[in-house]
Amino acid sequence: MQTRWNPFAVSNGAVALGPLMAREFDQLFRDLSLRPDSRELVPPADIYETAEGITLQVDLPGHDPKAIEVKVENDTLTLRSERKTERSDKDGARRLERSFGVYARTFVVPRTVDASKVEARYDNGVLTLTLPRREESRPRVVEVKVNS
């Protein structure tokens, strides 16, 4: 009878990942959240649009608010921040799942937005960007006059 060799099998047939293999799998899944063209992490964002403008909410937990850079240039809004690790890899860590490094995200800003009035607020790990509409692009209510 032939037995198929399984490099991950423990004596009872269960699969176990050693520390090196587990670390490689963790890195593989961490890399899936990276931009394909760089090593920058892409933070998740929600975008809301109203008559007054656009609101972006970006998750940046653990970031120093003073180190968050928001730049509006032409029709592009770019945000960039770095989350630094508090400990070194040699501090006896048993498992490291949180991501550290440079986070960056770029958004195309519609021409209806007044880029000179963009506001940024950071609260509880969420960066909220408010992009107001230009006055001339806001919807207007036109009064209907009735001839008597």
PDB file of C-alpha atoms in Angstrom:
ATOM      1  CA  MET A   1       0.000   0.000   0.000  1.00  0.00           C
ATOM      2  CA  GLN A   2       1.330   3.425  -0.944  1.00  0.00           C
ATOM      3  CA  THR A   3       1.043   6.345   1.446  1.00  0.00           C
ATOM      4  CA  ARG A   4       0.956   9.854   0.123  1.00  0.00           C
ATOM      5  CA  TRP A   5       3.443  12.145   1.883  1.00  0.00           C
ATOM      6  CA  ASN A   6       1.981  15.316   3.378  1.00  0.00           C
ATOM      7  CA  PRO A   7       4.665  17.759   4.618  1.00  0.00           C
ATOM      8  CA  PHE A   8       2.113  19.483   6.879  1.00  0.00           C
ATOM      9  CA  ALA A   9       0.677  16.355   8.485  1.00  0.00           C
ATOM     10  CA  VAL A  10       1.065  15.582  12.160  1.00  0.00           C
ATOM     11  CA  SER A  11       1.220  11.905  13.182  1.00  0.00           C
ATOM     12  CA  ASN A  12      -2.582  11.652  13.562  1.00  0.00           C
ATOM     13  CA  GLY A  13      -3.160  12.981  10.010  1.00  0.00           C
ATOM     14  CA  ALA A  14      -4.207  16.488  11.102  1.00  0.00           C
ATOM     15  CA  VAL A  15      -2.685  19.422   9.281  1.00  0.00           C
ATOM     16  CA  ALA A  16      -0.437  21.734  11.260  1.00  0.00           C
ATOM     17  CA  LEU A  17       1.468  24.752  10.083  1.00  0.00           C
ATOM     18  CA  GLY A  18       4.821  25.352  11.639  1.00  0.00           C
ATOM     19  CA  PRO A  19       5.794  28.873  12.717  1.00  0.00           C
ATOM     20  CA  LEU A  20       7.717  29.523   9.494  1.00  0.00           C
ATOM     21  CA  MET A  21       4.894  28.324   7.231  1.00  0.00           C
ATOM     22  CA  ALA A  22       2.284  30.244   9.266  1.00  0.00           C
ATOM     23  CA  ARG A  23       4.372  33.411   8.930  1.00  0.00           C
ATOM     24  CA  GLU A  24       4.626  32.919   5.156  1.00  0.00           C
ATOM     25  CA  PHE A  25       0.853  32.469   4.848  1.00  0.00           C
ATOM     26  CA  ASP A  26       0.271  35.552   7.014  1.00  0.00           C
ATOM     27  CA  GLN A  27       2.575  37.575   4.765  1.00  0.00           C
ATOM     28  CA  LEU A  28       0.814  36.268   1.658  1.00  0.00           C
ATOM     29  CA  PHE A  29      -2.584  37.431   2.931  1.00  0.00           C
ATOM     30  CA  ARG A  30      -1.107  40.735   4.098  1.00  0.00           C
ATOM     31  CA  ASP A  31       0.287  41.265   0.584  1.00  0.00           C
ATOM     32  CA  LEU A  32      -3.192  40.843  -0.884  1.00  0.00           C
ATOM     33  CA  SER A  33      -4.188  44.156   0.711  1.00  0.00           C
ATOM     34  CA  LEU A  34      -1.232  45.963  -0.882  1.00  0.00           C
ATOM     35  CA  ARG A  35      -1.322  47.992  -4.048  1.00  0.00           C
ATOM     36  CA  PRO A  36      -0.166  45.837  -6.928  1.00  0.00           C
ATOM     37  CA  ASP A  37       2.490  48.381  -7.955  1.00  0.00           C
ATOM     38  CA  SER A  38       4.040  49.137  -4.559  1.00  0.00           C
ATOM     39  CA  ARG A  39       4.378  48.150  -0.934  1.00  0.00           C
ATOM     40  CA  GLU A  40       1.900  50.784   0.264  1.00  0.00           C
ATOM     41  CA  LEU A  41      -1.183  49.632   2.134  1.00  0.00           C
ATOM     42  CA  VAL A  42      -4.579  50.814   0.898  1.00  0.00           C
ATOM     43  CA  PRO A  43      -6.910  51.855   3.722  1.00  0.00           C
ATOM     44  CA  PRO A  44     -10.634  51.143   3.297  1.00  0.00           C
ATOM     45  CA  ALA A  45     -12.854  54.133   2.533  1.00  0.00           C
ATOM     46  CA  ASP A  46     -16.560  54.987   2.413  1.00  0.00           C
ATOM     47  CA  ILE A  47     -17.776  57.747   0.072  1.00  0.00           C
ATOM     48  CA  TYR A  48     -21.040  59.641   0.568  1.00  0.00           C
ATOM     49  CA  GLU A  49     -22.484  62.241  -1.786  1.00  0.00           C
ATOM     50  CA  THR A  50     -25.114  64.847  -0.895  1.00  0.00           C
ATOM     51  CA  ALA A  51     -26.314  68.112  -2.385  1.00  0.00           C
ATOM     52  CA  GLU A  52     -23.733  69.940  -0.225  1.00  0.00           C
ATOM     53  CA  GLY A  53     -20.764  67.877  -1.357  1.00  0.00           C
ATOM     54  CA  ILE A  54     -18.834  64.656  -0.875  1.00  0.00           C
ATOM     55  CA  THR A  55     -17.709  63.059   2.376  1.00  0.00           C
ATOM     56  CA  LEU A  56     -14.928  60.471   2.542  1.00  0.00           C
ATOM     57  CA  GLN A  57     -14.383  58.351   5.631  1.00  0.00           C
ATOM     58  CA  VAL A  58     -11.087  56.478   5.702  1.00  0.00           C
ATOM     59  CA  ASP A  59     -10.060  53.984   8.391  1.00  0.00           C
ATOM     60  CA  LEU A  60      -6.629  54.863   9.774  1.00  0.00           C
ATOM     61  CA  PRO A  61      -6.571  53.396  13.306  1.00  0.00           C
ATOM     62  CA  GLY A  62      -3.396  53.919  15.291  1.00  0.00           C
ATOM     63  CA  HIS A  63      -2.075  56.704  13.067  1.00  0.00           C
ATOM     64  CA  ASP A  64      -0.694  59.963  14.437  1.00  0.00           C
ATOM     65  CA  PRO A  65      -3.142  62.655  13.242  1.00  0.00           C
ATOM     66  CA  LYS A  66      -0.289  65.143  12.834  1.00  0.00           C
ATOM     67  CA  ALA A  67       1.469  62.770  10.423  1.00  0.00           C
ATOM     68  CA  ILE A  68      -1.522  62.309   8.112  1.00  0.00           C
ATOM     69  CA  GLU A  69      -0.919  64.179   4.852  1.00  0.00           C
ATOM     70  CA  VAL A  70      -3.888  65.258   2.729  1.00  0.00           C
ATOM     71  CA  LYS A  71      -3.106  66.937  -0.589  1.00  0.00           C
ATOM     72  CA  VAL A  72      -5.470  68.260  -3.261  1.00  0.00           C
ATOM     73  CA  GLU A  73      -3.816  68.983  -6.578  1.00  0.00           C
ATOM     74  CA  ASN A  74      -5.701  69.587  -9.841  1.00  0.00           C
ATOM     75  CA  ASP A  75      -8.417  66.927  -9.840  1.00  0.00           C
ATOM     76  CA  THR A  76      -6.668  64.511  -7.452  1.00  0.00           C
ATOM     77  CA  LEU A  77      -6.943  64.105  -3.688  1.00  0.00           C
ATOM     78  CA  THR A  78      -4.116  62.094  -2.138  1.00  0.00           C
ATOM     79  CA  LEU A  79      -3.837  60.974   1.451  1.00  0.00           C
ATOM     80  CA  ARG A  80      -0.769  59.401   2.964  1.00  0.00           C
ATOM     81  CA  SER A  81       0.151  58.271   6.444  1.00  0.00           C
ATOM     82  CA  GLU A  82       2.453  55.843   8.169  1.00  0.00           C
ATOM     83  CA  ARG A  83       1.535  53.569  11.033  1.00  0.00           C
ATOM     84  CA  LYS A  84       4.663  52.621  12.921  1.00  0.00           C
ATOM     85  CA  THR A  85       5.058  49.518  15.009  1.00  0.00           C
ATOM     86  CA  GLU A  86       5.376  50.067  18.751  1.00  0.00           C
ATOM     87  CA  ARG A  87       7.602  47.035  19.254  1.00  0.00           C
ATOM     88  CA  SER A  88      10.426  45.290  17.484  1.00  0.00           C
ATOM     89  CA  ASP A  89      10.107  41.771  16.082  1.00  0.00           C
ATOM     90  CA  LYS A  90      12.365  40.516  18.858  1.00  0.00           C
ATOM     91  CA  ASP A  91      10.046  41.489  21.751  1.00  0.00           C
ATOM     92  CA  GLY A  92       8.783  37.934  22.167  1.00  0.00           C
ATOM     93  CA  ALA A  93       5.844  38.312  19.824  1.00  0.00           C
ATOM     94  CA  ARG A  94       3.919  35.083  19.380  1.00  0.00           C
ATOM     95  CA  ARG A  95       1.645  36.376  16.617  1.00  0.00           C
ATOM     96  CA  LEU A  96       1.646  39.625  14.626  1.00  0.00           C
ATOM     97  CA  GLU A  97      -1.506  40.308  12.585  1.00  0.00           C
ATOM     98  CA  ARG A  98      -1.790  44.095  12.564  1.00  0.00           C
ATOM     99  CA  SER A  99      -0.412  45.904   9.530  1.00  0.00           C
ATOM    100  CA  PHE A 100       2.257  48.567   9.837  1.00  0.00           C
ATOM    101  CA  GLY A 101       3.789  50.730   7.168  1.00  0.00           C
ATOM    102  CA  VAL A 102       2.812  53.439   4.711  1.00  0.00           C
ATOM    103  CA  TYR A 103      -0.881  53.774   3.888  1.00  0.00           C
ATOM    104  CA  ALA A 104      -1.813  55.737   0.767  1.00  0.00           C
ATOM    105  CA  ARG A 105      -4.957  56.360  -1.230  1.00  0.00           C
ATOM    106  CA  THR A 106      -5.746  58.545  -4.238  1.00  0.00           C
ATOM    107  CA  PHE A 107      -9.174  59.762  -5.345  1.00  0.00           C
ATOM    108  CA  VAL A 108     -10.251  61.673  -8.432  1.00  0.00           C
ATOM    109  CA  VAL A 109     -12.101  64.817  -7.370  1.00  0.00           C
ATOM    110  CA  PRO A 110     -15.011  65.930  -9.570  1.00  0.00           C
ATOM    111  CA  ARG A 111     -14.925  69.459 -10.976  1.00  0.00           C
ATOM    112  CA  THR A 112     -18.021  70.293  -8.941  1.00  0.00           C
ATOM    113  CA  VAL A 113     -15.915  70.237  -5.727  1.00  0.00           C
ATOM    114  CA  ASP A 114     -14.374  73.430  -4.338  1.00  0.00           C
ATOM    115  CA  ALA A 115     -10.861  72.126  -3.636  1.00  0.00           C
ATOM    116  CA  SER A 116      -9.901  75.257  -1.681  1.00  0.00           C
ATOM    117  CA  LYS A 117     -12.480  74.410   1.013  1.00  0.00           C
ATOM    118  CA  VAL A 118     -11.654  70.746   1.681  1.00  0.00           C
ATOM    119  CA  GLU A 119     -11.636  69.964   5.417  1.00  0.00           C
ATOM    120  CA  ALA A 120     -10.101  67.002   7.260  1.00  0.00           C
ATOM    121  CA  ARG A 121     -11.032  65.705  10.712  1.00  0.00           C
ATOM    122  CA  TYR A 122      -9.563  62.680  12.562  1.00  0.00           C
ATOM    123  CA  ASP A 123     -11.638  61.046  15.289  1.00  0.00           C
ATOM    124  CA  ASN A 124     -11.444  57.550  16.810  1.00  0.00           C
ATOM    125  CA  GLY A 125      -9.201  56.225  14.048  1.00  0.00           C
ATOM    126  CA  VAL A 126     -11.364  57.528  11.207  1.00  0.00           C
ATOM    127  CA  LEU A 127     -10.233  60.340   8.899  1.00  0.00           C
ATOM    128  CA  THR A 128     -13.262  62.264   7.606  1.00  0.00           C
ATOM    129  CA  LEU A 129     -12.720  64.486   4.580  1.00  0.00           C
ATOM    130  CA  THR A 130     -15.411  66.979   3.614  1.00  0.00           C
ATOM    131  CA  LEU A 131     -15.344  68.180   0.013  1.00  0.00           C
ATOM    132  CA  PRO A 132     -17.959  70.912  -0.460  1.00  0.00           C
ATOM    133  CA  ARG A 133     -19.521  71.565  -3.847  1.00  0.00           C
ATOM    134  CA  ARG A 134     -18.851  74.801  -5.684  1.00  0.00           C
ATOM    135  CA  GLU A 135     -21.701  77.228  -5.166  1.00  0.00           C
ATOM    136  CA  GLU A 136     -22.556  77.283  -8.852  1.00  0.00           C
ATOM    137  CA  SER A 137     -22.822  73.468  -8.990  1.00  0.00           C
ATOM    138  CA  ARG A 138     -25.193  73.131  -6.044  1.00  0.00           C
ATOM    139  CA  PRO A 139     -28.806  72.382  -6.862  1.00  0.00           C
ATOM    140  CA  ARG A 140     -31.046  75.439  -6.734  1.00  0.00           C
ATOM    141  CA  VAL A 141     -34.708  75.607  -5.946  1.00  0.00           C
ATOM    142  CA  VAL A 142     -36.511  77.887  -8.350  1.00  0.00           C
ATOM    143  CA  GLU A 143     -39.644  79.572  -7.079  1.00  0.00           C
ATOM    144  CA  VAL A 144     -42.613  79.195  -9.366  1.00  0.00           C
ATOM    145  CA  LYS A 145     -44.491  82.447  -9.785  1.00  0.00           C
ATOM    146  CA  VAL A 146     -48.206  82.333 -10.354  1.00  0.00           C
ATOM    147  CA  ASN A 147     -49.925  85.022 -12.452  1.00  0.00           C
ATOM    148  CA  SER A 148     -53.251  86.017 -10.956  1.00  0.00           C
TER     149      SER A 148
END
